[in-house]
mmCIF file of C-alpha atoms and ligand atoms in Angstrom:
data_model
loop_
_atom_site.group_PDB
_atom_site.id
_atom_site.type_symbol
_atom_site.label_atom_id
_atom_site.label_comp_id
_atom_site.label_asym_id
_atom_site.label_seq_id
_atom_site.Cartn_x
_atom_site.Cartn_y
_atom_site.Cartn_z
ATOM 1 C CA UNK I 1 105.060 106.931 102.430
ATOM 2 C CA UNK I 2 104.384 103.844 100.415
ATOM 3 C CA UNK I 3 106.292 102.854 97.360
ATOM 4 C CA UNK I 4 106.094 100.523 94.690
ATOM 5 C CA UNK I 5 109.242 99.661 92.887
ATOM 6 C CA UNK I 6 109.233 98.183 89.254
ATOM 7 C CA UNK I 7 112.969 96.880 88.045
ATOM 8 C CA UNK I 8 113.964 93.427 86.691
ATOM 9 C CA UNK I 9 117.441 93.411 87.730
ATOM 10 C CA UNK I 10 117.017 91.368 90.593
ATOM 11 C CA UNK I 11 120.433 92.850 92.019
ATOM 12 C CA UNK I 12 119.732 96.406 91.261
ATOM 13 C CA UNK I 13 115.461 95.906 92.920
ATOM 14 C CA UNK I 14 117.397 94.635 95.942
ATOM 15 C CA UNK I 15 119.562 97.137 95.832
ATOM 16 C CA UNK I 16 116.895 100.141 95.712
ATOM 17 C CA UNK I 17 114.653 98.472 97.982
ATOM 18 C CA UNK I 18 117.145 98.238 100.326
ATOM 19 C CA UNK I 19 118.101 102.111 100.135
ATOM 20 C CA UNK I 20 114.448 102.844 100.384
ATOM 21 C CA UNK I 21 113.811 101.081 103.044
ATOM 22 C CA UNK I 22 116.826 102.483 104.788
ATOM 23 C CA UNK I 23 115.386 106.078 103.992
ATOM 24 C CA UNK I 24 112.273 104.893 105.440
ATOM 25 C CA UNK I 25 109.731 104.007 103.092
ATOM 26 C CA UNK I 26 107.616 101.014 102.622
ATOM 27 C CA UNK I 27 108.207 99.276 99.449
ATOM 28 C CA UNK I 28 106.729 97.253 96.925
ATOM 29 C CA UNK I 29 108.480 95.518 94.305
ATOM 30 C CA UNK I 30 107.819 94.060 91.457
ATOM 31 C CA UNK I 31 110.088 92.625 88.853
ATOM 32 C CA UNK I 32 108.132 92.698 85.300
ATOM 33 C CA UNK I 33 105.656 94.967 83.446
ATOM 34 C CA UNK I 34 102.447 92.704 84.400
ATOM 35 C CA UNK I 35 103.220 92.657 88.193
ATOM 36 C CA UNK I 36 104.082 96.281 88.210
ATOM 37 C CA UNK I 37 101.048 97.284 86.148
ATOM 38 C CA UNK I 38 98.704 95.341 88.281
ATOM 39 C CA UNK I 39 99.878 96.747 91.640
ATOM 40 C CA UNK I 40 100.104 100.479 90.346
ATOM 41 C CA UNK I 41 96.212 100.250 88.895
ATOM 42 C CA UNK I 42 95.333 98.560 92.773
ATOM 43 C CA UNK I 43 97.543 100.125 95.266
ATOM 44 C CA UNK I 44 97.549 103.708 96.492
ATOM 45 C CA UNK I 45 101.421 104.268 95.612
ATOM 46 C CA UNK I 46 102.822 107.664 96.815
ATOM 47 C CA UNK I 47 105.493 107.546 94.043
ATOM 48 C CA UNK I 48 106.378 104.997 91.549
ATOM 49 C CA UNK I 49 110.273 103.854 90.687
ATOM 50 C CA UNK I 50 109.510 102.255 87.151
ATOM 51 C CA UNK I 51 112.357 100.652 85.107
ATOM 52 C CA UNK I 52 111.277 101.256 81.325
ATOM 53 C CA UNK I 53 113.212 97.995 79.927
ATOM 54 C CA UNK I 54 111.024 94.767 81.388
ATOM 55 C CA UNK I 55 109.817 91.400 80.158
ATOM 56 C CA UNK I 56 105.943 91.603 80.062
ATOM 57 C CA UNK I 57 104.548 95.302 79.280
ATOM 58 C CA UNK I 58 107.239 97.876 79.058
ATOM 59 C CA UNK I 59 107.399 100.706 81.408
ATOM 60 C CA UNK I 60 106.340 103.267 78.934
ATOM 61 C CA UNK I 61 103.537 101.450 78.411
ATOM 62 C CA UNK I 62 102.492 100.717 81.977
ATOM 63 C CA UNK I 63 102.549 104.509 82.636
ATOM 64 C CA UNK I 64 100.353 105.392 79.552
ATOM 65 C CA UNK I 65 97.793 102.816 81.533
ATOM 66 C CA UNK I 66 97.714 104.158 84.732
ATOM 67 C CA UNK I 67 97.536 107.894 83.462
ATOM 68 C CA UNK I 68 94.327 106.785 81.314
ATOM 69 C CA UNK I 69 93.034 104.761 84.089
ATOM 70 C CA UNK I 70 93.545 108.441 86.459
ATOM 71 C CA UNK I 71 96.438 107.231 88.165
ATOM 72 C CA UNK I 72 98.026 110.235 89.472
ATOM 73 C CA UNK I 73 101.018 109.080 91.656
ATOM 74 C CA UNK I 74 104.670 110.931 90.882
ATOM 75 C CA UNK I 75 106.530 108.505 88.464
ATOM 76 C CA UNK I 76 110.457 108.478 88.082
ATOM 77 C CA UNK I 77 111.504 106.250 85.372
ATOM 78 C CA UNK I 78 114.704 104.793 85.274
ATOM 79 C CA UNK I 79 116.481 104.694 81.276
ATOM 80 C CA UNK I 80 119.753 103.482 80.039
ATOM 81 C CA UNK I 81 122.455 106.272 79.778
ATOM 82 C CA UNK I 82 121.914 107.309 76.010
ATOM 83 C CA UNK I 83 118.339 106.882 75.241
ATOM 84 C CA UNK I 84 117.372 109.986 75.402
ATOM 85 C CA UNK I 85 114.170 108.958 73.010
ATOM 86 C CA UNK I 86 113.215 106.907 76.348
ATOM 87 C CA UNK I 87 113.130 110.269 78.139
ATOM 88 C CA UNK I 88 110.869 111.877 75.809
ATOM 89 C CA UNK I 89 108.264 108.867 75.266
ATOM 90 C CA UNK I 90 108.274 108.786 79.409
ATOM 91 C CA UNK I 91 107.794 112.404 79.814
ATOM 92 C CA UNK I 92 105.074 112.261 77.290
ATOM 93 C CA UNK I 93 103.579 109.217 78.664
ATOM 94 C CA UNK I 94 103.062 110.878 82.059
ATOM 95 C CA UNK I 95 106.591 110.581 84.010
ATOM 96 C CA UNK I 96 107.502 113.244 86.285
ATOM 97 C CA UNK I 97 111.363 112.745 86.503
ATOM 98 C CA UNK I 98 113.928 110.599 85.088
ATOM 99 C CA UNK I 99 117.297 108.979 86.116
ATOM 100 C CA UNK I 100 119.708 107.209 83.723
ATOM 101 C CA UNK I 101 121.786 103.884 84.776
ATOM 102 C CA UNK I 102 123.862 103.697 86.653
ATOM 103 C CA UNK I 103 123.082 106.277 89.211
ATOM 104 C CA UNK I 104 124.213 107.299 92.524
ATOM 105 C CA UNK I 105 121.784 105.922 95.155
ATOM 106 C CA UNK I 106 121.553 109.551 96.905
ATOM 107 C CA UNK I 107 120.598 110.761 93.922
ATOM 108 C CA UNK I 108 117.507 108.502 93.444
ATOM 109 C CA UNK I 109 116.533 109.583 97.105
ATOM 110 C CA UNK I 110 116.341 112.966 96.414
ATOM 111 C CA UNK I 111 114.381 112.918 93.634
ATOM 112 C CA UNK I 112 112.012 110.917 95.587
ATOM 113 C CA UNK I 113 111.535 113.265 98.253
ATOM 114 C CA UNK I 114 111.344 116.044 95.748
ATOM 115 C CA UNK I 115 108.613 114.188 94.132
ATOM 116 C CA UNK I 116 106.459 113.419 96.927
ATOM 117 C CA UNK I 117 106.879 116.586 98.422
ATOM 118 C CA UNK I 118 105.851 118.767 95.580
ATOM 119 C CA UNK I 119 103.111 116.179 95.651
ATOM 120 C CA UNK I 120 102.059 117.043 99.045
ATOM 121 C CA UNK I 121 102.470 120.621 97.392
ATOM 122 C CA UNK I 122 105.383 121.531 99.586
ATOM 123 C CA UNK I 123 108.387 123.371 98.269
ATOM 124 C CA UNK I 124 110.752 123.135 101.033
ATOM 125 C CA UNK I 125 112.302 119.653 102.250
ATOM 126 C CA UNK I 126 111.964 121.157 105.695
ATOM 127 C CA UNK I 127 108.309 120.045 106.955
ATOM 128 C CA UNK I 128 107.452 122.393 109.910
ATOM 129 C CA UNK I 129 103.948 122.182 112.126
ATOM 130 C CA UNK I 130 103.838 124.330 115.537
ATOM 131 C CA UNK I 131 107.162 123.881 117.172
ATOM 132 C CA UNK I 132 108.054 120.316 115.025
ATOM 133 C CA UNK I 133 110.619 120.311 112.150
ATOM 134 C CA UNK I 134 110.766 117.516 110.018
ATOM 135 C CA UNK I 135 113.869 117.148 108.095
ATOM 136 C CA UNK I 136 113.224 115.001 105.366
ATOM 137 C CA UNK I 137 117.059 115.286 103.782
ATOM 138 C CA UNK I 138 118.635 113.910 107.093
ATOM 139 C CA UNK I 139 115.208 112.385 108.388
ATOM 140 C CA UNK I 140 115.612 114.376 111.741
ATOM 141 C CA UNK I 141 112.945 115.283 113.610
ATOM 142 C CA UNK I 142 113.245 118.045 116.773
ATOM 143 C CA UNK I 143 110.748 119.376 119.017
ATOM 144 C CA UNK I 144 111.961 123.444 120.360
ATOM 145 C CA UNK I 145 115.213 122.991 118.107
ATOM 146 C CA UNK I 146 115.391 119.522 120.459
ATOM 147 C CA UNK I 147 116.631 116.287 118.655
ATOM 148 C CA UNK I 148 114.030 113.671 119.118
ATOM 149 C CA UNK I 149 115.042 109.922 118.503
ATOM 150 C CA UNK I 150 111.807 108.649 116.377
ATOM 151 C CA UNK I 151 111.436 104.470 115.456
ATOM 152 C CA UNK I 152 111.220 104.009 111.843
ATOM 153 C CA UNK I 153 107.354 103.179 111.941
ATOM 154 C CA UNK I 154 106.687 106.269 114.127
ATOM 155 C CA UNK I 155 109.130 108.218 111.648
ATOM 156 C CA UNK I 156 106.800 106.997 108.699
ATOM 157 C CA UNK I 157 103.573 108.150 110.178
ATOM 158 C CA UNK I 158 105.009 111.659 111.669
ATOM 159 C CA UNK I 159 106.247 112.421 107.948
ATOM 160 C CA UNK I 160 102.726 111.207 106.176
ATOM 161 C CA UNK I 161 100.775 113.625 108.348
ATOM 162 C CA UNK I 162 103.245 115.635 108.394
ATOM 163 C CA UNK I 163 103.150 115.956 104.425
ATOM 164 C CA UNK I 164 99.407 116.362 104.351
ATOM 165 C CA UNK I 165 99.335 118.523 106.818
ATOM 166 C CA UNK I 166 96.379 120.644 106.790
ATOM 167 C CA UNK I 167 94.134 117.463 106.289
ATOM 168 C CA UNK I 168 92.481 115.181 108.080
ATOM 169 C CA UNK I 169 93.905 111.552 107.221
ATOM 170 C CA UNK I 170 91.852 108.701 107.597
ATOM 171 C CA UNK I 171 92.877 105.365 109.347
ATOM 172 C CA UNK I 172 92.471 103.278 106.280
ATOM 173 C CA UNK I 173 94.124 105.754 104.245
ATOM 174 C CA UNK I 174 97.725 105.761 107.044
ATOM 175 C CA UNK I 175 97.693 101.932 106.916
ATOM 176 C CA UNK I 176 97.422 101.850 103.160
ATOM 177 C CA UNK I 177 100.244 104.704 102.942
ATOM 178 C CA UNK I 178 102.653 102.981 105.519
ATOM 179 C CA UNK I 179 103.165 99.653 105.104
ATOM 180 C CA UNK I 180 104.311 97.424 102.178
ATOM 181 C CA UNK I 181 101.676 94.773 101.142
ATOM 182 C CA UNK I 182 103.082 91.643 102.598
ATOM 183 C CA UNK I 183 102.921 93.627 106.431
ATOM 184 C CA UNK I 184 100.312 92.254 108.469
ATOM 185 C CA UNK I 185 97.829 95.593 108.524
ATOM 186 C CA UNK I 186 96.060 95.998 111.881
ATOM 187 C CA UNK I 187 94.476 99.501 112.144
ATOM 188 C CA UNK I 188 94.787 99.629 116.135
ATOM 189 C CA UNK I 189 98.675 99.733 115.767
ATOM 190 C CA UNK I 190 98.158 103.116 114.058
ATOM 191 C CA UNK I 191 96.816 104.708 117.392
ATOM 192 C CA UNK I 192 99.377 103.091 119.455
ATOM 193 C CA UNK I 193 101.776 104.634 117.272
ATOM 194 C CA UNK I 194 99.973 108.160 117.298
ATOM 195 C CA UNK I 195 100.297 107.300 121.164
ATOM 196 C CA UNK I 196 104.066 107.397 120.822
ATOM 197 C CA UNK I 197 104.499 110.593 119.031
ATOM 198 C CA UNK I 198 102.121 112.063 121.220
ATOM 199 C CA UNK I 199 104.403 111.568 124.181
ATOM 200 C CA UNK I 200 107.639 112.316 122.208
ATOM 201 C CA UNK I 201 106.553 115.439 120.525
ATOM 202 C CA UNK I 202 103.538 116.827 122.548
ATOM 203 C CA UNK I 203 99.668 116.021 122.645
ATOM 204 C CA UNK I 204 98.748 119.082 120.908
ATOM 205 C CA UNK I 205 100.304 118.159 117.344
ATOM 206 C CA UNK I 206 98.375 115.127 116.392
ATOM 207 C CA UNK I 207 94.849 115.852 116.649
ATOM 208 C CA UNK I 208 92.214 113.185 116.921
ATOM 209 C CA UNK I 209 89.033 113.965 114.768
ATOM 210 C CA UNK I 210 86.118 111.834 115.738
ATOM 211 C CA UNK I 211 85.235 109.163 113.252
ATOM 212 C CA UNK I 212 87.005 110.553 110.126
ATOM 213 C CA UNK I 213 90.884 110.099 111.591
ATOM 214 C CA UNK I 214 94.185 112.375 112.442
ATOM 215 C CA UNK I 215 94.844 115.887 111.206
ATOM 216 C CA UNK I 216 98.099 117.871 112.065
ATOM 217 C CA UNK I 217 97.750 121.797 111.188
ATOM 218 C CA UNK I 218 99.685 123.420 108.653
ATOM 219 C CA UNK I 219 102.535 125.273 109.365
ATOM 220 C CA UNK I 220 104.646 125.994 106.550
ATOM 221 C CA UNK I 221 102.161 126.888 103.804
ATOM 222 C CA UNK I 222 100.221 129.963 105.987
ATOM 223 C CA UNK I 223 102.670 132.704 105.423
ATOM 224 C CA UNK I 224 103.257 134.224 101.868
ATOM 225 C CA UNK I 225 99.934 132.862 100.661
HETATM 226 CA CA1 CA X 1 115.281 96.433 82.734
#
């Protein structure tokens, strides 16, 4: 999952994007409205961390543009403590959660998961497909109730297929969704990764669908439907 990360407070961005990062997401951050407007109308974001308060266009703003422009990605804004007229112009302007300053850092986390998740149109945090469960709270990942130890890039692209399960998922659309833009994108390091989990987790989960990408089959949105 790809994120793009709008806050001026240089200490605070580093702070975030550090967190994120550590949670396993790749991030992009920008630090005023101009930056962050430009890479949220070009990038495909899978959420948005947007600081309302920044020198150039305003958050509020910025989020009014993308939802005209058809920008759907999950937006959590981030407001001072006791503007709660910030809240209501974000809601109204298309956000889809808020957080006021200062927050706890675990917090912020999950909300994001919550976020993309009911993106993906998931309600649980627990991402299951055959005899894989995906933790996304503790970011565990076990094969027959088995622990399996997962590299962060592997963890990334197990947990994007694993959202959109169901799918197929194009190889453009995995190297747009997993790394940040400054990462040197080279499509063939998506199949060695798909390699990886293969032998970790089984052949069977990751299919291989000739010429339009990977799909992994549902498994937690069959019953009760
Ligand atoms: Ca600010």
């Amino acid at each position: 999952m790809r994120l793009l990360l709008v806050e001026d407070d240089r200490n605070l961005n580093r702070q975030i994007a550090a967190a994120l990062a550590d949670a396993g997401y790749a991030v992009d951050r920008a630090y005023d409205g101009d930056e962050g407007q430009f890479l949220g109308e070009t990038e495909p974001y899978d959420a948005v961390v947007l600081d309302l308060g920044l020198p150039g266009i305003d958050g509020v703003s910025m989020l009014t543009n993308w939802r005209r422009d058809g920008r759907k990605m999950p937006v959590l804004i981030l407001t001072a403590r006791d503007r709660w007229s910030d809240k209501v112009q974000g809601f109204d302007a298309g956000a889809d959660d808020y957080l006021a300053k200062p927050f706890h850092m675990e917090e912020l986390l999950a909300r994001i998961r919550a976020l993309l998740r009911r993106a993906a149109g998931h309600a649980s945090s627990e991402l299951v497909s055959g005899t894989v469960r995906l933790d996304t709270r503790s970011g565990r990942v076990t094969v027959d109730g088995a622990p399996v130890k997962l590299t962060s890039h592997e963890y990334r692209l197990l947990s994007y297929l694993m959202h959109h399960a169901g799918r197929i998922v194009s190889r453009s659309e995995l190297t747009e969704h997993l790394y940040d833009q400054d990462f040197d994108r080279d499509s063939n390091t998506i199949e060695v990764f798909v390699g990886r989990l293969r032998k970790k987790l089984g052949v069977e989960l990751i299919q291989t669908v000739r010429g339009l990408g990977y799909l992994i089959e549902g498994g937690d949105r069959k019953t009760g439907g």
